[in-house]
CSV table of C-alpha atoms in Angstrom, one decimal:
chain,number,residue,atom,x,y,z
A,1,MET,CA,0.0,0.0,0.0
A,2,SER,CA,1.5,3.3,-1.1
A,3,THR,CA,2.0,6.0,1.6
A,4,PRO,CA,0.4,9.4,1.0
A,5,ALA,CA,2.8,12.2,0.0
A,6,LYS,CA,3.8,14.9,2.5
A,7,GLY,CA,2.0,17.7,0.7
A,8,ALA,CA,-1.2,15.7,0.3
A,9,THR,CA,-4.4,17.3,1.5
A,10,LYS,CA,-6.7,16.0,4.2
A,11,LYS,CA,-9.2,14.7,1.7
A,12,GLU,CA,-6.5,12.6,-0.1
A,13,LYS,CA,-5.3,11.2,3.2
A,14,LYS,CA,-8.8,10.2,4.3
A,15,LYS,CA,-9.7,8.7,0.9
A,16,HIS,CA,-11.1,5.2,1.4
A,17,ILE,CA,-9.5,2.4,-0.6
A,18,PRO,CA,-12.1,-0.2,-1.4
A,19,VAL,CA,-11.1,-3.8,-0.8
A,20,LYS,CA,-13.1,-6.6,-2.5
A,21,THR,CA,-13.0,-10.0,-1.0
A,22,SER,CA,-13.3,-13.1,-3.3
A,23,LEU,CA,-13.3,-16.8,-2.8
A,24,ASN,CA,-11.2,-19.1,-5.1
A,25,SER,CA,-12.3,-22.6,-5.8
A,26,PRO,CA,-9.9,-25.3,-4.5
A,27,TYR,CA,-10.7,-27.3,-7.7
A,28,SER,CA,-9.2,-26.7,-11.1
A,29,ASN,CA,-11.1,-27.9,-14.1
A,30,HIS,CA,-9.2,-28.9,-17.2
A,31,TRP,CA,-10.4,-30.1,-20.6
A,32,SER,CA,-9.5,-33.7,-21.4
A,33,PRO,CA,-6.8,-34.0,-24.1
A,34,LEU,CA,-8.0,-34.8,-27.6
A,35,GLU,CA,-6.0,-37.1,-29.8
A,36,ARG,CA,-4.5,-35.7,-33.0
A,37,GLU,CA,-6.4,-38.1,-35.3
A,38,HIS,CA,-9.7,-37.2,-33.7
A,39,LYS,CA,-9.0,-33.5,-34.0
A,40,HIS,CA,-8.5,-33.8,-37.8
A,41,PHE,CA,-11.6,-36.0,-38.0
A,42,ILE,CA,-13.8,-33.4,-36.2
A,43,LEU,CA,-12.5,-30.4,-38.1
A,44,ASN,CA,-13.0,-32.2,-41.5
A,45,THR,CA,-16.5,-33.3,-40.6
A,46,LEU,CA,-17.5,-29.8,-39.6
A,47,LYS,CA,-15.9,-28.2,-42.6
A,48,VAL,CA,-17.6,-30.6,-45.1
A,49,LYS,CA,-21.0,-30.1,-43.4
A,50,LEU,CA,-21.0,-26.4,-43.1
A,51,SER,CA,-19.8,-25.9,-46.7
A,52,ALA,CA,-22.6,-28.2,-47.9
A,53,VAL,CA,-25.2,-26.3,-45.9
A,54,GLY,CA,-23.9,-22.9,-47.0
A,55,LEU,CA,-24.5,-21.1,-43.7
A,56,GLN,CA,-22.8,-17.7,-43.7
A,57,LYS,CA,-23.3,-14.4,-42.0
A,58,GLN,CA,-24.3,-11.6,-44.4
A,59,ARG,CA,-23.4,-8.1,-43.4
A,60,VAL,CA,-25.7,-5.2,-44.5
A,61,ASN,CA,-23.9,-2.0,-45.5
A,62,ARG,CA,-25.6,1.1,-44.2
A,63,PHE,CA,-24.8,4.8,-44.5
A,64,ARG,CA,-25.3,6.3,-41.1
A,65,GLU,CA,-25.9,10.0,-40.7
A,66,TRP,CA,-24.1,11.7,-37.8
A,67,GLY,CA,-26.1,13.6,-35.2
A,68,SER,CA,-25.4,17.2,-36.2
A,69,ARG,CA,-26.1,16.7,-39.9
A,70,ARG,CA,-29.1,14.6,-39.2
A,71,ARG,CA,-30.7,17.2,-36.9
A,72,SER,CA,-30.1,20.1,-39.3
A,73,ARG,CA,-31.6,18.2,-42.2
A,74,LYS,CA,-34.6,17.3,-40.1
A,75,LYS,CA,-35.2,21.0,-39.2
A,76,GLU,CA,-34.9,22.1,-42.8
A,77,SER,CA,-37.0,19.4,-44.3
A,78,LYS,CA,-39.6,19.2,-41.5
A,79,PRO,CA,-43.0,20.0,-43.1
A,80,THR,CA,-45.8,21.6,-41.2
A,81,GLU,CA,-49.1,19.8,-40.5
A,82,GLU,CA,-50.8,21.7,-43.3
A,83,GLN,CA,-48.1,20.7,-45.8
A,84,LYS,CA,-48.0,17.1,-44.9
A,85,PRO,CA,-49.5,14.9,-47.8
A,86,ALA,CA,-52.2,12.3,-47.0
A,87,PRO,CA,-50.6,8.8,-46.5
A,88,ASP,CA,-51.1,6.4,-49.3
A,89,PRO,CA,-52.1,2.9,-48.0
A,90,ALA,CA,-50.7,1.1,-51.1
A,91,GLU,CA,-47.2,2.6,-50.5
A,92,SER,CA,-47.1,1.6,-46.8
A,93,VAL,CA,-47.9,-2.0,-47.7
A,94,GLN,CA,-45.5,-2.3,-50.6
A,95,THR,CA,-42.4,-0.8,-48.9
A,96,PRO,CA,-40.4,-3.6,-47.3
A,97,SER,CA,-38.7,-3.0,-44.0
A,98,LYS,CA,-35.0,-2.5,-44.2
A,99,PRO,CA,-32.8,-4.9,-42.2
A,100,THR,CA,-31.1,-3.1,-39.3
A,101,GLU,CA,-28.8,-6.0,-38.1
A,102,PRO,CA,-26.6,-8.5,-40.0
A,103,CYS,CA,-28.6,-11.5,-41.1
A,104,TRP,CA,-27.7,-15.1,-41.9
A,105,SER,CA,-28.1,-16.9,-45.3
A,106,ASN,CA,-30.3,-19.6,-43.7
A,107,PRO,CA,-32.0,-18.5,-40.4
A,108,ALA,CA,-33.6,-21.9,-39.8
A,109,VAL,CA,-30.2,-23.6,-39.8
A,110,ARG,CA,-28.7,-20.9,-37.7
A,111,LYS,CA,-31.3,-21.6,-34.9
A,112,GLN,CA,-30.0,-25.1,-34.7
A,113,LEU,CA,-26.5,-23.9,-33.6
A,114,ALA,CA,-25.3,-22.0,-30.6
A,115,ILE,CA,-22.3,-19.9,-31.6
A,116,GLY,CA,-20.1,-18.1,-29.0
A,117,ILE,CA,-19.4,-18.6,-25.3
A,118,ASN,CA,-22.6,-16.8,-24.2
A,119,GLU,CA,-25.0,-18.7,-26.4
A,120,VAL,CA,-23.4,-22.1,-25.4
A,121,THR,CA,-23.6,-21.2,-21.7
A,122,LYS,CA,-27.3,-20.3,-22.0
A,123,GLY,CA,-28.0,-23.5,-24.0
A,124,LEU,CA,-26.3,-25.7,-21.4
A,125,GLU,CA,-28.2,-24.0,-18.5
A,126,ARG,CA,-31.5,-24.6,-20.3
A,127,ASN,CA,-30.4,-28.2,-21.3
A,128,GLU,CA,-30.9,-27.5,-25.0
A,129,LEU,CA,-27.6,-28.8,-26.4
A,130,SER,CA,-26.4,-32.3,-27.4
A,131,LEU,CA,-22.7,-31.5,-28.2
A,132,VAL,CA,-20.3,-28.7,-27.3
A,133,LEU,CA,-17.0,-27.9,-29.0
A,134,VAL,CA,-14.6,-25.2,-27.6
A,135,CYS,CA,-11.5,-23.7,-29.2
A,136,ASN,CA,-8.2,-23.8,-27.4
A,137,SER,CA,-7.3,-20.2,-28.4
A,138,VAL,CA,-9.5,-18.6,-25.8
A,139,LYS,CA,-7.6,-16.1,-23.7
A,140,PRO,CA,-7.8,-16.1,-20.8
A,141,ALA,CA,-8.4,-19.8,-20.5
A,142,HIS,CA,-10.7,-19.6,-17.5
A,143,MET,CA,-13.4,-18.1,-19.8
A,144,THR,CA,-14.4,-21.6,-20.9
A,145,CYS,CA,-13.7,-23.5,-17.7
A,146,HIS,CA,-17.3,-23.1,-16.5
A,147,LEU,CA,-18.5,-25.1,-19.5
A,148,ILE,CA,-16.9,-28.3,-18.1
A,149,PRO,CA,-19.1,-28.7,-15.0
A,150,LEU,CA,-22.2,-27.5,-16.9
A,151,SER,CA,-21.6,-30.1,-19.6
A,152,LYS,CA,-20.9,-32.8,-17.0
A,153,THR,CA,-24.0,-32.2,-15.0
A,154,ARG,CA,-26.2,-32.2,-18.1
A,155,SER,CA,-24.6,-35.3,-19.6
A,156,VAL,CA,-23.5,-33.4,-22.7
A,157,PRO,CA,-20.3,-34.5,-24.5
A,158,ALA,CA,-17.9,-31.6,-24.7
A,159,CYS,CA,-14.2,-31.2,-25.7
A,160,GLN,CA,-11.6,-28.6,-26.6
A,161,VAL,CA,-10.7,-28.7,-30.3
A,162,PRO,CA,-7.4,-27.0,-31.4
A,163,SER,CA,-7.7,-24.5,-34.3
A,164,LEU,CA,-11.5,-24.7,-34.3
A,165,SER,CA,-11.9,-20.9,-34.8
A,166,ASP,CA,-9.3,-20.8,-37.6
A,167,THR,CA,-11.2,-23.5,-39.5
A,168,LEU,CA,-14.8,-22.4,-39.1
A,169,ALA,CA,-14.6,-18.6,-38.8
A,170,GLY,CA,-14.0,-18.2,-42.5
A,171,LEU,CA,-16.8,-20.6,-43.5
A,172,LEU,CA,-19.4,-18.8,-41.3
A,173,GLY,CA,-18.3,-15.3,-42.1
A,174,LEU,CA,-17.2,-14.5,-38.5
A,175,LYS,CA,-14.1,-13.1,-37.0
A,176,CYS,CA,-13.8,-16.0,-34.5
A,177,VAL,CA,-15.7,-19.0,-33.3
A,178,LEU,CA,-14.6,-19.7,-29.6
A,179,ALA,CA,-17.4,-22.1,-28.8
A,180,LEU,CA,-19.9,-24.1,-30.9
A,181,GLY,CA,-22.9,-26.0,-29.7
A,182,PHE,CA,-25.5,-28.2,-31.4
A,183,ARG,CA,-29.1,-28.1,-30.2
A,184,ARG,CA,-31.1,-31.1,-29.4
A,185,GLY,CA,-33.4,-32.5,-32.1
A,186,THR,CA,-31.5,-30.9,-35.0
A,187,GLU,CA,-32.3,-32.4,-38.3
A,188,VAL,CA,-29.5,-30.8,-40.3
A,189,PHE,CA,-26.6,-31.6,-37.9
A,190,GLU,CA,-27.9,-34.9,-36.6
A,191,ASP,CA,-25.3,-37.0,-38.5
A,192,VAL,CA,-22.5,-34.7,-37.4
A,193,VAL,CA,-23.4,-35.1,-33.7
A,194,ARG,CA,-23.6,-38.9,-34.1
A,195,ALA,CA,-20.2,-39.0,-35.8
A,196,ILE,CA,-18.4,-36.8,-33.3
A,197,THR,CA,-19.9,-37.9,-30.0
A,198,PRO,CA,-18.0,-41.3,-29.8
A,199,VAL,CA,-14.7,-39.5,-30.4
A,200,VAL,CA,-15.2,-36.9,-27.6
A,201,PRO,CA,-13.1,-37.8,-24.5
A,202,PRO,CA,-15.0,-38.0,-21.1
A,203,LEU,CA,-14.8,-35.0,-18.8
A,204,SER,CA,-13.5,-35.2,-15.2
A,205,VAL,CA,-14.9,-33.0,-12.5
A,206,ALA,CA,-13.6,-33.4,-8.9
A,207,TRP,CA,-16.9,-33.2,-7.1
A,208,ILE,CA,-18.9,-35.4,-9.5
A,209,PRO,CA,-18.2,-39.2,-9.4
A,210,THR,CA,-17.1,-40.8,-12.7
A,211,ASP,CA,-18.9,-44.1,-12.2
A,212,SER,CA,-22.3,-42.8,-13.0
A,213,THR,CA,-24.4,-45.3,-15.0
A,214,GLY,CA,-25.7,-44.6,-18.5
A,215,GLU,CA,-29.3,-44.9,-17.5
A,216,ALA,CA,-29.0,-41.8,-15.3
A,217,GLU,CA,-27.4,-39.9,-18.1
A,218,GLY,CA,-30.2,-40.9,-20.5
A,219,LYS,CA,-32.8,-39.7,-18.0
A,220,GLN,CA,-31.2,-36.3,-17.7
A,221,SER,CA,-31.1,-35.8,-21.4
A,222,ASP,CA,-34.9,-36.4,-21.8
A,223,THR,CA,-35.8,-33.4,-19.8
A,224,VAL,CA,-38.1,-30.8,-21.2
A,225,LYS,CA,-36.5,-27.8,-22.8
A,226,GLY,CA,-36.5,-24.5,-20.9
A,227,GLN,CA,-38.5,-25.8,-17.9
A,228,LYS,CA,-37.4,-25.8,-14.4
A,229,ARG,CA,-37.8,-29.2,-12.8
A,230,LYS,CA,-39.2,-29.5,-9.4
A,231,LEU,CA,-37.3,-31.0,-6.5
A,232,GLU,CA,-39.6,-34.0,-6.3
A,233,GLU,CA,-39.1,-34.9,-10.0
A,234,ARG,CA,-35.3,-34.4,-9.7
A,235,SER,CA,-35.1,-36.7,-6.7
A,236,ASP,CA,-37.1,-39.4,-8.6
A,237,GLU,CA,-34.8,-39.1,-11.6
A,238,ALA,CA,-31.6,-39.1,-9.6
A,239,SER,CA,-32.6,-42.0,-7.4
A,240,ASP,CA,-30.8,-44.6,-9.6
A,241,ALA,CA,-27.6,-42.5,-10.0
A,242,SER,CA,-24.8,-42.6,-7.5
A,243,PRO,CA,-25.0,-39.8,-4.9
A,244,LEU,CA,-22.8,-36.7,-5.2
A,245,ILE,CA,-20.1,-36.4,-2.5
A,246,LEU,CA,-19.3,-32.8,-1.6
A,247,GLN,CA,-15.9,-32.2,0.0
A,248,PRO,CA,-15.7,-29.6,2.8
A,249,LEU,CA,-13.8,-26.4,2.3
A,250,LYS,CA,-10.9,-25.6,4.7
A,251,VAL,CA,-10.1,-22.1,5.6
A,252,LYS,CA,-6.3,-21.8,5.9
A,253,LYS,CA,-6.0,-18.2,7.2
A,254,ILE,CA,-8.3,-15.3,7.9
A,255,ILE,CA,-6.8,-11.9,7.2
A,256,PRO,CA,-8.7,-8.9,8.6
A,257,ASN,CA,-9.2,-5.9,6.3
A,258,PRO,CA,-6.5,-3.3,7.2
A,259,THR,CA,-8.4,-0.4,5.7
A,260,LYS,CA,-11.7,-1.0,7.5
A,261,ILE,CA,-12.7,1.8,9.8
A,262,ARG,CA,-13.7,0.3,13.0
A,263,LYS,CA,-15.9,2.4,15.3
A,264,PRO,CA,-15.0,2.4,19.0
A,265,LYS,CA,-17.4,0.5,21.2
A,266,LYS,CA,-19.8,2.7,23.1
A,267,LYS,CA,-19.6,2.5,26.8
A,268,GLY,CA,-22.7,2.1,28.8
A,269,LYS,CA,-24.2,5.2,30.2
A,270,GLN,CA,-23.3,5.5,33.8
A,271,LYS,CA,-26.3,6.4,35.9
A,272,CYS,CA,-25.6,9.3,38.2
A,273,LEU,CA,-27.3,8.9,41.5
A,274,SER,CA,-28.2,12.2,43.0
A,275,SER,CA,-27.2,12.5,46.6
A,276,VAL,CA,-30.1,13.1,48.8
């Protein structure tokens, strides 16, 4: 902690330095290594399928008028209520609405994919994905570590594929593809999911046992999309699965906050007895 300068004012000396406390997890999740042959197989399968489907992001070029010019033009060309012409119903129907955002070549196919870390995270939380692929070029690396326990608890096969972004970004018309997820019940990418799933290595999470049976995983995958399961239904489904064992956390050392302003304890009011 830096000491205040000699010529510092009273306000600078009394300036409170905020201290944020945070808890670090004692467990470190890592992606299971993928074999080199399987890596080339996954990338070639995705490349062939996406090129056959022809899914690509199309950017719409727009000329945007800046604020000052736009306001001046509005004031000059703003007609009065008497000068306004009557609206023609035929023109209002025929004029198509201009696209304001970049669109995709095939929106129906785009809805069957979850592209990006945020979309993949939402899809896993809602139990909508059947396969997750993550690029190893994500920096910092902990941005995708939360996808490991999410995929494990939802029984979704997931793995980290090297050079995933370099291979698919150009095909999809994007700058980068850090995460890619396939939604459940996809008709277009069903063969891709079936081909890649046996190659994906299993994930290992410290607080989740690895000897879970396949029946329990199948039951979790049949849950309804976007609905919160009740505790009673969850207990019935997880009755066959092995129980989760949570390990207690141990606090090594507690360090008090040195910048915390502690108020002195108030002494009890002494009752003064008046002498009679």
